[in-house]
Tab-separated table of C-alpha atoms in Angstrom:
chain	number	residue	atom	x	y	z
A	2	MET	CA	12.467	-34.935	15.148
A	3	ALA	CA	10.503	-31.688	15.340
A	4	LYS	CA	7.186	-31.464	13.606
A	5	THR	CA	7.110	-29.381	10.472
A	6	LYS	CA	4.676	-26.503	10.661
A	7	HIS	CA	2.560	-26.437	7.556
A	8	ARG	CA	0.954	-23.158	6.671
A	9	ALA	CA	-1.658	-22.602	4.072
A	10	PRO	CA	-0.470	-20.315	1.295
A	11	PRO	CA	-1.455	-16.697	1.930
A	12	ARG	CA	-4.832	-15.762	0.566
A	13	PRO	CA	-5.168	-12.765	-1.715
A	14	LYS	CA	-6.007	-9.576	0.173
A	15	ARG	CA	-8.929	-7.426	-0.906
A	16	ILE	CA	-8.301	-3.754	-0.225
A	17	THR	CA	-10.509	-0.788	-1.036
A	18	VAL	CA	-9.085	2.359	-2.580
A	19	SER	CA	-10.005	5.253	-0.283
A	20	THR	CA	-10.015	8.998	-0.859
A	21	ALA	CA	-7.498	11.526	0.420
A	22	PHE	CA	-7.498	15.253	-0.224
A	23	TYR	CA	-4.743	17.528	-1.515
A	24	PRO	CA	-4.915	21.210	-0.577
A	25	PRO	CA	-5.257	23.812	-3.321
A	26	VAL	CA	-2.066	24.549	-5.252
A	27	GLU	CA	-2.332	28.198	-4.252
A	28	PRO	CA	-2.941	28.030	-0.480
A	29	TYR	CA	-3.981	31.684	-0.228
A	30	ARG	CA	-7.026	30.870	-2.363
A	31	TYR	CA	-9.126	28.722	-0.068
A	32	SER	CA	-12.160	29.314	-2.226
A	33	ARG	CA	-10.807	26.494	-4.402
A	34	PRO	CA	-11.844	23.045	-3.202
A	35	PHE	CA	-9.390	20.417	-2.061
A	36	GLN	CA	-8.589	17.896	-4.787
A	37	GLN	CA	-9.637	14.277	-4.241
A	38	VAL	CA	-6.923	11.681	-4.894
A	39	PRO	CA	-6.911	7.875	-4.561
A	40	TYR	CA	-5.388	6.539	-1.335
A	41	ILE	CA	-4.235	2.986	-0.565
A	42	ARG	CA	-3.013	1.980	2.908
A	43	LEU	CA	-1.333	-1.355	3.497
A	44	LYS	CA	-0.748	-2.790	6.961
A	45	GLY	CA	-0.730	-6.143	8.665
A	46	HIS	CA	1.365	-9.130	9.655
A	47	TRP	CA	1.048	-10.449	6.113
A	48	LEU	CA	3.455	-7.695	4.978
A	49	THR	CA	6.090	-9.012	7.402
A	50	ARG	CA	5.580	-12.528	6.084
A	51	GLY	CA	6.111	-11.089	2.605
A	52	GLY	CA	9.448	-9.555	3.610
A	53	PHE	CA	8.285	-5.974	4.222
A	54	VAL	CA	9.417	-5.130	7.757
A	55	PRO	CA	9.301	-1.584	9.179
A	56	GLY	CA	11.969	0.540	7.519
A	57	THR	CA	11.991	-1.446	4.262
A	58	LYS	CA	12.386	0.798	1.238
A	59	PHE	CA	10.627	-0.266	-1.939
A	60	ASP	CA	9.851	0.882	-5.449
A	61	VAL	CA	6.294	1.055	-6.739
A	62	ARG	CA	5.875	-0.056	-10.338
A	63	PHE	CA	2.891	-0.442	-12.604
A	64	VAL	CA	3.035	-3.565	-14.765
A	65	ASP	CA	0.163	-4.616	-17.033
A	66	GLY	CA	-2.437	-2.835	-14.897
A	67	CYS	CA	-1.006	-4.153	-11.609
A	68	ILE	CA	0.766	-2.328	-8.801
A	69	VAL	CA	4.017	-4.135	-7.969
A	70	LEU	CA	6.020	-3.400	-4.789
A	71	VAL	CA	9.709	-4.259	-5.154
A	72	PRO	CA	12.044	-4.054	-2.109
A	73	VAL	CA	15.297	-2.208	-2.848
């Protein structure tokens, strides 16, 4: 009989919200500064283990102050 591989449950991931920049709405007016917006990047093998393989489409929902990713 093959040995069963026991894995510890995945630990929560701590991710920092970064900053990205949007160009001015009117591009011909470069005197206006770029607008800062929050930016979150997710990557890693843990996404595959969670069922998010490359090409997976998902919805982003906000529920009770949490961001929820739901594969479609």
